[in-house]
């Protein structure tokens, strides 16, 4: 029995139908994967834009208090010691106020204030200079806000394709809610996508495909028909094999003069097999006709709608990424002196979230391209093996859809996605470098805080000893020893303070330089890729229209 089955599997018709069934099964799964990858990619565009906005807002927000200033009030000052220290004017509580802040702001003001805008002069009684912020120059948060608008516009461009593919967002709700809960910016962007999908899903059955039939339902029906076709063809081949054996036996019986009863019985079995073969052949024709009708009335219109939707989506995305490239170049006008405060914990967390979302963007981009190719490969592969292609080779609809699928596969295969993928990867590396520098800055801050804490402790002990000496309860040598311990701590603390200020400056400069280089680069890469995709789908559509008319 096993050998018989193996022989049947090797027959050309059965083998072809088995391959068709396999392609149809892959098409069903490919549609699901394509829909899910498409939804995740749109989500990643929104989430990346929201994370970038949060990053920029935290980068420009001044913390409520300086990290390095002690929160507690200084203890009551003891009576002044008789021998004043050489550096008695040194102020513990003003230890980490950056001395370079005011000159840096003044320098920035000189270069960025527009001609004709008067800079307010510092009052003779005031200790703080007031800086006029020029309104003709955008700051980081304003630039990033514009970038985010185009992220949202690009994501909105994929809504029609989501409708056609019937993106299964129900499996992604928990991830969306978890991400949205971390920050209101994420929630706003992702809720916009969620609401859009929910409103579309109400009419999904009526607009996703042709008439009231969805694309998901169409490919499922196609797969079911292919399973039936495979079963009928396999059965027909088995009947034909049995019929051939009976005919061969009949010839031998007639040649050898076998008993008439046996010959008659064999002839009746041959007639029975012929009858079954006729029924099987009619079943195959019925299934084949049903598949052709399914293609003409449902699949072909749906594919035309999908190609049109993808062409429009990539065209809009191409335009959006072009605008983002232009906006990204505006970062070159920014000056790092605009933000000189240390990295806050909120900013560091925002940087980590941005890193996570860019990584998801890259992953979802890869999944989208992979699933898009696998979907078209399954579709084109199924058409190449279709038996009805032989019976209906002159049928215009069959010819059109075969040509469309072939052109679609070739066009998608020609689109180079490596540059875009590397562009996102490079931008991810840019953010990772910023995070590494932020962590170095925070580590230096901890060292400076520890040094300050130790200095305050030793200085308090020194003040107490000086007080006792003044009252006649201490010894001068012990006082000199304590002073000798405090002096090196002062120098070390000053060094740690200076190192921390340098780290802050390096972080700000690195952040701005990396954004100035990374953002235009990734948007240019995505613009080039989306332009290639747009041309690929336009080419497939043009060839189809040329063949039709």
Coordinates of C-alpha atoms in Angstrom, one line a residue:
X1 CA 0.0 0.0 0.0
X2 CA 2.8 2.3 0.8
X3 CA 4.5 1.7 -2.5
X4 CA 1.2 2.3 -4.3
X5 CA 0.8 5.6 -2.6
X6 CA 4.4 6.6 -3.4
X7 CA 3.8 5.7 -7.1
X8 CA 0.7 7.9 -7.1
X9 CA 2.6 10.8 -5.5
X10 CA 5.1 10.6 -8.3
X11 CA 2.6 11.0 -11.1
X12 CA 2.8 14.4 -12.7
X13 CA -0.8 15.5 -12.1
X14 CA -0.9 14.4 -8.5
X15 CA 2.6 15.9 -7.8
X16 CA 1.5 19.2 -9.4
X17 CA -1.7 19.3 -7.3
X18 CA 0.2 18.5 -4.2
X19 CA 2.5 21.4 -4.9
X20 CA -0.5 23.7 -5.6
X21 CA -2.0 22.7 -2.3
X22 CA 1.2 23.5 -0.6
X23 CA 1.5 26.9 -2.2
X24 CA -2.2 27.6 -1.3
X25 CA -1.4 26.7 2.3
X26 CA 1.6 29.0 2.3
X27 CA -0.6 31.7 0.7
X28 CA -3.0 31.5 3.6
X29 CA -0.2 31.7 6.2
X30 CA 1.6 34.3 4.0
X31 CA -1.5 36.6 4.1
X32 CA -1.6 36.3 7.9
X33 CA 2.1 37.0 8.2
X34 CA 1.9 39.9 5.8
X35 CA -1.0 41.4 7.6
X36 CA 0.6 41.1 11.0
X37 CA 4.0 42.4 9.8
X38 CA 2.2 45.3 8.1
X39 CA 0.4 46.3 11.3
X40 CA 3.6 46.0 13.3
X41 CA 5.5 48.2 10.9
X42 CA 2.9 50.9 11.0
X43 CA 2.9 50.6 14.8
X44 CA 6.7 50.9 14.9
X45 CA 6.6 54.1 12.8
X46 CA 4.2 55.7 15.3
X47 CA 6.1 54.4 18.3
X48 CA 9.4 55.6 17.0
X49 CA 8.0 59.1 16.4
X50 CA 6.5 59.2 19.9
X51 CA 9.8 58.0 21.4
X52 CA 11.8 60.6 19.5
X53 CA 9.5 63.3 20.8
X54 CA 9.8 62.1 24.4
X55 CA 13.6 62.0 23.9
X56 CA 13.8 65.5 22.6
X57 CA 11.4 66.9 25.2
X58 CA 13.5 65.4 28.1
X59 CA 16.7 66.5 26.4
X60 CA 15.6 70.2 26.6
X61 CA 13.8 70.1 30.0
X62 CA 15.8 71.6 32.9
X63 CA 15.6 69.3 36.0
X64 CA 13.9 70.8 39.0
X65 CA 17.1 70.8 41.0
X66 CA 20.7 70.0 40.3
X67 CA 21.7 66.4 40.9
X68 CA 24.7 67.3 42.8
X69 CA 23.4 69.8 45.3
X70 CA 22.7 68.3 48.7
X71 CA 19.0 68.2 49.5
X72 CA 19.5 68.8 53.2
X73 CA 20.2 72.3 54.7
X74 CA 23.7 72.9 56.1
X75 CA 24.1 72.4 59.8
X76 CA 24.3 75.5 62.0
X77 CA 27.7 77.2 61.6
X78 CA 29.9 76.9 64.6
X79 CA 31.8 80.0 66.0
X80 CA 34.5 81.1 63.5
X81 CA 37.8 79.4 64.3
X82 CA 40.7 81.6 65.4
X83 CA 43.1 80.7 62.6
X84 CA 41.2 81.1 59.3
X85 CA 41.9 78.5 56.6
X86 CA 43.7 79.7 53.5
X87 CA 40.7 78.7 51.3
X88 CA 38.0 79.8 53.8
X89 CA 36.1 81.5 50.9
X90 CA 35.5 78.2 49.2
X91 CA 31.7 77.4 49.1
X92 CA 30.6 73.8 49.6
X93 CA 27.0 74.5 48.5
X94 CA 27.9 76.2 45.2
X95 CA 30.4 73.4 44.4
X96 CA 28.8 72.1 41.2
X97 CA 27.3 75.2 39.6
X98 CA 29.0 75.1 36.2
X99 CA 31.1 78.2 35.9
X100 CA 31.2 78.0 32.1
X101 CA 27.4 78.3 31.7
X102 CA 27.0 82.0 31.4
X103 CA 29.9 82.5 28.8
X104 CA 28.5 79.6 26.8
X105 CA 25.0 81.1 26.7
X106 CA 26.5 84.4 25.8
X107 CA 28.5 82.9 23.0
X108 CA 25.4 81.1 21.7
X109 CA 23.4 84.3 21.9
X110 CA 26.0 86.1 19.8
X111 CA 25.8 83.6 17.0
X112 CA 22.1 82.8 16.9
X113 CA 20.3 86.1 17.7
X114 CA 18.9 87.5 14.5
X115 CA 20.2 90.9 13.3
X116 CA 18.1 93.7 14.6
X117 CA 17.1 91.8 17.7
X118 CA 18.4 93.6 20.8
X119 CA 19.9 91.5 23.5
X120 CA 18.8 92.7 27.0
X121 CA 21.7 94.1 29.0
X122 CA 22.6 92.6 32.4
X123 CA 21.4 94.9 35.2
X124 CA 24.0 96.2 37.6
X125 CA 22.0 94.8 40.5
X126 CA 21.1 91.5 39.0
X127 CA 23.2 88.4 39.3
X128 CA 21.5 86.4 36.5
X129 CA 21.7 87.3 32.8
X130 CA 18.5 87.1 30.8
X131 CA 18.9 85.6 27.4
X132 CA 16.6 86.4 24.5
X133 CA 15.6 83.2 22.7
X134 CA 15.4 83.8 19.0
X135 CA 12.1 82.7 17.5
X136 CA 13.3 82.4 14.0
X137 CA 15.4 79.3 15.0
X138 CA 13.6 76.0 15.8
X139 CA 14.8 74.1 18.8
X140 CA 15.2 70.3 19.0
X141 CA 11.7 69.6 20.3
X142 CA 10.1 71.7 17.6
X143 CA 12.1 69.9 14.9
X144 CA 11.3 66.5 16.3
X145 CA 7.6 67.4 16.6
X146 CA 7.6 68.0 12.8
X147 CA 9.3 64.7 12.2
X148 CA 6.7 62.9 14.3
X149 CA 3.9 64.4 12.2
X150 CA 5.4 62.8 9.2
X151 CA 5.8 59.5 11.0
X152 CA 2.1 59.6 11.7
X153 CA 1.3 60.6 8.1
X154 CA 3.4 57.7 6.9
X155 CA 1.6 55.2 9.2
X156 CA -1.8 56.6 8.1
X157 CA -0.8 55.9 4.5
X158 CA -0.9 52.1 5.3
X159 CA -4.5 52.1 6.6
X160 CA -6.0 51.0 3.3
X161 CA -3.6 48.1 3.0
X162 CA -4.3 47.1 6.6
X163 CA -8.0 47.0 5.6
X164 CA -7.4 44.8 2.6
X165 CA -5.1 42.4 4.5
X166 CA -7.3 42.4 7.6
X167 CA -4.4 43.0 10.0
X168 CA -5.1 41.0 13.2
X169 CA -4.6 43.7 15.8
X170 CA -6.3 41.6 18.5
X171 CA -3.1 39.6 19.1
X172 CA -1.2 42.9 19.5
X173 CA -3.5 44.8 22.0
X174 CA -1.6 43.7 25.1
X175 CA 1.7 44.8 23.6
X176 CA 0.2 48.1 22.5
X177 CA -1.3 48.8 25.9
X178 CA 1.9 47.9 27.7
X179 CA 3.9 50.3 25.6
X180 CA 1.3 53.0 25.7
X181 CA 1.2 52.9 29.5
X182 CA 4.9 53.9 29.7
X183 CA 4.3 57.4 28.3
X184 CA 1.5 59.5 27.2
X185 CA 3.2 60.3 23.9
X186 CA 3.3 56.6 23.0
X187 CA -0.4 56.3 24.0
X188 CA -1.5 59.2 21.8
X189 CA 0.3 57.8 18.7
X190 CA -0.7 54.2 19.2
X191 CA -4.3 54.9 20.2
X192 CA -4.6 56.8 16.9
X193 CA -3.6 53.7 15.0
X194 CA -5.9 51.5 17.2
X195 CA -8.9 53.7 16.7
X196 CA -8.3 53.9 13.0
X197 CA -8.1 50.1 12.7
X198 CA -11.2 49.5 14.8
X199 CA -13.3 51.9 12.7
X200 CA -12.0 50.2 9.5
X201 CA -12.6 46.7 10.8
X202 CA -16.3 47.4 11.1
X203 CA -16.6 47.7 7.3
X204 CA -13.8 45.2 6.6
X205 CA -16.1 42.6 5.2
X206 CA -17.6 45.0 2.9
X207 CA -14.6 46.9 1.5
X208 CA -11.6 44.7 2.0
X209 CA -12.1 42.8 -1.2
X210 CA -14.6 42.6 -4.0
X211 CA -18.2 43.2 -2.9
X212 CA -18.7 41.7 0.5
X213 CA -16.0 39.1 0.4
X214 CA -12.8 39.6 2.3
X215 CA -9.3 38.7 1.1
X216 CA -8.8 36.4 4.0
X217 CA -12.0 34.5 3.2
X218 CA -10.9 34.2 -0.5
X219 CA -7.5 32.7 0.2
X220 CA -9.1 30.3 2.7
X221 CA -11.6 29.1 0.1
X222 CA -8.9 28.8 -2.4
X223 CA -7.0 26.5 -0.1
X224 CA -10.1 24.4 0.6
X225 CA -10.7 24.0 -3.1
X226 CA -7.1 23.0 -3.6
X227 CA -7.3 20.3 -0.9
X228 CA -10.4 18.9 -2.6
X229 CA -8.8 19.1 -6.0
X230 CA -5.7 17.2 -4.8
X231 CA -8.0 14.5 -3.3
X232 CA -10.0 14.2 -6.5
X233 CA -7.0 14.1 -8.8
X234 CA -5.3 11.5 -6.5
X235 CA -8.4 9.4 -6.6
X236 CA -8.7 9.7 -10.4
X237 CA -5.1 8.6 -10.8
X238 CA -5.7 5.7 -8.5
X239 CA -8.8 4.7 -10.5
X240 CA -6.9 5.1 -13.8
X241 CA -4.1 2.9 -12.5
X242 CA -6.6 0.2 -11.4
X243 CA -8.4 0.5 -14.8
X244 CA -5.1 0.0 -16.7
X245 CA -4.3 -3.1 -14.7
X246 CA -7.8 -4.5 -15.4
X247 CA -7.4 -3.8 -19.1
X248 CA -4.0 -5.5 -19.2
X249 CA -5.5 -8.5 -17.3
X250 CA -8.4 -8.7 -19.7
X251 CA -6.1 -8.9 -22.7
X252 CA -4.2 -11.7 -21.1
X253 CA -7.4 -13.5 -20.3
X254 CA -8.6 -13.2 -23.9
X255 CA -5.2 -14.3 -25.2
X256 CA -5.1 -17.4 -22.9
X257 CA -8.7 -18.4 -23.4
X258 CA -9.6 -17.9 -19.7
X259 CA -13.1 -19.0 -18.6
X260 CA -15.9 -16.7 -19.9
X261 CA -17.2 -16.0 -16.4
X262 CA -13.9 -14.6 -15.2
X263 CA -13.6 -12.5 -18.3
X264 CA -17.1 -11.2 -17.9
X265 CA -16.5 -10.4 -14.3
X266 CA -13.3 -8.5 -15.2
X267 CA -15.2 -6.5 -17.9
X268 CA -17.8 -5.5 -15.4
X269 CA -15.1 -4.2 -13.1
X270 CA -13.6 -2.3 -15.9
X271 CA -16.9 -0.6 -16.7
X272 CA -17.4 0.2 -13.0
X273 CA -14.0 1.8 -12.9
X274 CA -14.8 3.8 -16.1
X275 CA -17.9 5.1 -14.4
X276 CA -16.0 6.2 -11.3
X277 CA -13.3 7.8 -13.5
X278 CA -16.0 9.8 -15.3
X279 CA -17.4 11.0 -12.0
X280 CA -13.9 11.9 -10.8
X281 CA -13.2 13.8 -14.0
X282 CA -16.4 15.7 -13.7
X283 CA -15.6 16.5 -10.0
X284 CA -12.2 17.8 -11.1
X285 CA -13.8 20.0 -13.8
X286 CA -16.3 21.3 -11.3
X287 CA -13.6 22.2 -8.8
X288 CA -11.4 23.7 -11.5
X289 CA -14.3 25.9 -12.7
X290 CA -15.0 26.9 -9.1
X291 CA -11.4 28.0 -8.7
X292 CA -11.5 30.0 -11.9
X293 CA -14.7 31.7 -10.8
X294 CA -13.1 32.5 -7.4
X295 CA -10.2 34.1 -9.2
X296 CA -12.3 36.1 -11.6
X297 CA -14.8 37.4 -9.1
X298 CA -12.8 37.7 -5.9
X299 CA -9.0 37.2 -6.0
X300 CA -8.2 39.2 -9.1
X301 CA -10.1 42.4 -8.0
X302 CA -8.6 42.0 -4.5
X303 CA -5.1 41.8 -5.8
X304 CA -5.6 44.8 -8.0
X305 CA -6.8 46.7 -5.0
X306 CA -3.9 45.5 -2.9
X307 CA -1.4 46.6 -5.6
X308 CA -3.0 50.0 -5.8
X309 CA -3.0 50.3 -2.1
X310 CA 0.7 49.3 -1.7
X311 CA 1.6 51.7 -4.6
X312 CA -0.1 54.6 -2.8
X313 CA 1.3 53.7 0.6
X314 CA 4.9 53.6 -0.6
X315 CA 4.4 56.8 -2.6
X316 CA 3.1 58.6 0.5
X317 CA 5.9 57.1 2.7
X318 CA 8.5 58.2 0.1
X319 CA 7.2 61.7 0.3
X320 CA 7.1 61.7 4.1
X321 CA 10.6 60.4 4.4
X322 CA 11.8 63.0 1.9
X323 CA 10.3 65.7 4.1
X324 CA 11.8 64.1 7.2
X325 CA 15.2 64.2 5.5
X326 CA 14.8 67.9 4.8
X327 CA 13.6 68.6 8.3
X328 CA 16.4 66.5 9.8
X329 CA 19.0 68.8 8.1
X330 CA 17.6 71.7 10.2
X331 CA 19.4 70.1 13.2
X332 CA 22.6 71.4 11.7
X333 CA 21.5 74.9 12.8
X334 CA 21.3 73.9 16.5
X335 CA 24.0 74.7 19.0
X336 CA 25.0 72.3 21.8
X337 CA 25.0 75.2 24.3
X338 CA 21.2 75.3 24.2
X339 CA 21.1 72.4 26.7
X340 CA 23.9 72.3 29.3
X341 CA 22.2 70.6 32.2
X342 CA 23.1 67.1 33.2
X343 CA 21.3 64.1 31.9
X344 CA 18.2 63.4 34.1
X345 CA 16.9 60.0 34.9
X346 CA 13.8 60.7 32.8
X347 CA 16.0 61.6 29.8
X348 CA 18.0 58.5 30.2
X349 CA 14.8 56.4 30.4
X350 CA 13.5 58.2 27.3
X351 CA 16.8 57.3 25.5
X352 CA 16.4 53.6 26.4
X353 CA 12.8 53.6 25.1
X354 CA 13.9 55.3 21.9
X355 CA 16.6 52.6 21.5
X356 CA 13.9 49.9 22.0
X357 CA 11.5 51.4 19.5
X358 CA 14.2 51.9 16.8
X359 CA 15.2 48.2 17.3
X360 CA 11.5 47.3 16.9
X361 CA 11.3 49.5 13.8
X362 CA 14.2 47.6 12.2
X363 CA 12.8 44.2 13.2
X364 CA 9.3 45.1 11.9
X365 CA 10.8 46.5 8.7
X366 CA 12.7 43.2 8.1
X367 CA 9.5 41.2 8.8
X368 CA 7.4 43.4 6.5
X369 CA 9.8 42.9 3.5
X370 CA 10.2 39.2 4.2
X371 CA 6.4 38.6 4.5
X372 CA 5.7 40.7 1.4
X373 CA 8.1 38.7 -0.7
X374 CA 6.9 35.3 0.7
X375 CA 3.3 36.3 0.0
X376 CA 4.0 37.2 -3.6
X377 CA 6.2 34.1 -4.1
X378 CA 3.4 31.8 -2.8
X379 CA 0.9 33.6 -5.1
X380 CA 3.0 33.4 -8.2
X381 CA 4.1 29.9 -7.5
X382 CA 0.6 28.7 -7.1
X383 CA -0.4 30.3 -10.5
X384 CA 2.6 28.7 -12.3
X385 CA 1.4 25.3 -11.2
X386 CA -2.3 25.7 -11.7
X387 CA -3.9 23.0 -13.8
X388 CA -6.6 25.4 -15.0
X389 CA -3.9 27.5 -16.7
X390 CA -3.8 24.8 -19.4
X391 CA -7.6 24.7 -19.8
X392 CA -8.1 28.5 -19.7
X393 CA -4.9 29.8 -21.1
X394 CA -6.8 32.0 -23.5
X395 CA -9.0 33.4 -20.8
X396 CA -8.2 37.1 -20.4
X397 CA -8.7 37.2 -16.6
X398 CA -6.5 34.2 -16.0
X399 CA -3.8 35.6 -18.3
X400 CA -4.0 39.0 -16.6
X401 CA -3.6 37.7 -13.1
X402 CA -0.8 35.3 -14.0
X403 CA 1.0 38.2 -15.6
X404 CA 0.3 40.5 -12.7
X405 CA 1.6 38.0 -10.2
X406 CA 4.8 37.3 -12.2
X407 CA 5.5 41.0 -12.6
X408 CA 4.7 41.7 -8.9
X409 CA 7.2 39.0 -7.8
X410 CA 9.9 40.2 -10.1
X411 CA 9.4 43.8 -9.1
X412 CA 9.5 43.1 -5.3
X413 CA 12.6 40.9 -5.7
X414 CA 14.4 43.7 -7.4
X415 CA 13.8 46.2 -4.6
X416 CA 17.1 46.6 -2.6
X417 CA 16.2 46.6 1.1
X418 CA 19.8 46.3 2.6
X419 CA 20.5 50.0 2.5
X420 CA 17.3 50.9 4.4
X421 CA 17.9 48.1 6.9
X422 CA 21.5 49.3 7.5
X423 CA 20.2 52.9 7.8
X424 CA 18.0 52.0 10.7
X425 CA 20.7 49.9 12.2
X426 CA 23.2 52.8 12.0
X427 CA 20.6 55.1 13.6
X428 CA 20.2 52.5 16.4
X429 CA 24.0 52.5 16.9
X430 CA 23.9 56.3 17.1
X431 CA 21.4 56.2 19.9
X432 CA 23.3 53.4 21.7
X433 CA 26.4 55.6 21.6
X434 CA 24.4 58.4 23.2
X435 CA 23.1 56.0 25.9
X436 CA 26.7 54.8 26.6
X437 CA 27.9 58.4 27.1
X438 CA 24.9 59.2 29.3
X439 CA 25.8 56.2 31.5
X440 CA 29.4 57.4 31.7
X441 CA 28.1 60.8 32.7
X442 CA 25.9 59.4 35.4
X443 CA 28.7 57.2 36.8
X444 CA 30.9 60.3 37.0
X445 CA 28.1 62.1 38.7
X446 CA 27.9 59.4 41.3
X447 CA 31.7 59.6 41.9
X448 CA 31.4 63.4 42.3
X449 CA 28.5 63.0 44.8
X450 CA 30.4 60.4 46.8
X451 CA 33.4 62.8 46.9
X452 CA 31.2 65.7 48.0
X453 CA 29.6 63.6 50.7
X454 CA 33.0 62.6 52.1
X455 CA 34.2 66.2 52.0
X456 CA 31.2 67.4 53.9
X457 CA 31.7 64.8 56.5
X458 CA 35.4 65.6 57.0
X459 CA 34.7 69.4 56.9
X460 CA 32.1 68.9 59.6
X461 CA 34.6 67.0 61.8
X462 CA 37.2 69.8 61.2
X463 CA 34.7 72.5 62.2
X464 CA 33.8 70.6 65.4
X465 CA 37.5 70.2 66.3
X466 CA 38.1 73.9 65.7
X467 CA 35.2 74.7 68.0
X468 CA 36.6 72.4 70.8
X469 CA 40.1 73.9 70.4
X470 CA 38.7 77.4 70.8
X471 CA 37.1 76.3 74.1
X472 CA 40.4 74.8 75.2
X473 CA 39.5 71.1 74.9
X474 CA 41.5 70.2 71.8
X475 CA 45.1 69.9 70.6
X476 CA 46.6 71.9 67.8
X477 CA 48.5 68.9 66.2
X478 CA 45.2 67.1 65.8
X479 CA 43.7 70.2 64.1
X480 CA 46.5 70.4 61.7
X481 CA 46.1 66.7 60.9
X482 CA 42.4 67.2 60.1
X483 CA 43.2 70.2 57.9
X484 CA 45.7 68.1 56.1
X485 CA 43.0 65.5 55.4
X486 CA 40.5 68.0 54.1
X487 CA 42.7 69.9 51.7
X488 CA 43.3 66.9 49.3
X489 CA 39.6 66.1 49.5
X490 CA 38.8 69.6 48.3
X491 CA 41.1 69.2 45.3
X492 CA 39.8 65.7 44.5
X493 CA 36.2 66.9 44.7
X494 CA 37.0 69.9 42.5
X495 CA 38.5 67.4 40.0
X496 CA 35.4 65.2 40.1
X497 CA 33.3 68.3 39.6
X498 CA 35.3 69.3 36.6
X499 CA 35.2 65.8 35.2
X500 CA 31.5 65.7 35.6
X501 CA 31.1 69.1 33.8
X502 CA 33.2 67.8 31.0
X503 CA 31.1 64.6 30.8
X504 CA 27.9 66.8 30.6
X505 CA 29.4 68.8 27.8
X506 CA 30.6 65.7 25.9
X507 CA 27.1 64.1 26.3
X508 CA 25.3 67.2 24.9
X509 CA 27.8 67.6 22.1
X510 CA 27.7 63.9 21.2
X511 CA 23.9 63.9 21.3
X512 CA 23.5 66.8 19.0
X513 CA 26.3 65.6 16.6
X514 CA 24.9 62.1 16.5
X515 CA 21.3 63.3 15.8
X516 CA 22.6 65.7 13.1
X517 CA 24.3 62.9 11.4
X518 CA 22.0 60.0 12.1
X519 CA 18.5 61.4 11.5
X520 CA 19.0 62.7 7.9
X521 CA 20.9 59.5 7.0
X522 CA 18.1 57.1 8.1
X523 CA 15.4 59.2 6.5
X524 CA 17.3 59.4 3.3
X525 CA 17.8 55.6 3.3
X526 CA 14.1 55.1 4.0
X527 CA 13.2 57.6 1.3
X528 CA 15.3 55.8 -1.3
X529 CA 13.8 52.4 -0.4
X530 CA 10.2 53.6 -0.4
X531 CA 10.8 55.3 -3.7
X532 CA 12.0 51.9 -5.1
X533 CA 8.9 50.2 -3.8
X534 CA 6.7 52.8 -5.3
X535 CA 8.3 52.4 -8.7
X536 CA 8.1 48.6 -8.4
X537 CA 4.4 48.6 -7.8
X538 CA 3.8 51.3 -10.4
X539 CA 5.8 49.2 -13.0
X540 CA 3.6 46.2 -12.3
X541 CA 0.5 48.2 -12.6
X542 CA 1.6 49.9 -15.8
X543 CA 2.4 46.6 -17.5
X544 CA -0.9 45.2 -16.4
X545 CA -2.8 48.2 -17.9
X546 CA -0.7 48.0 -21.1
X547 CA -1.6 44.3 -21.6
X548 CA -5.3 45.1 -21.0
X549 CA -5.4 47.8 -23.4

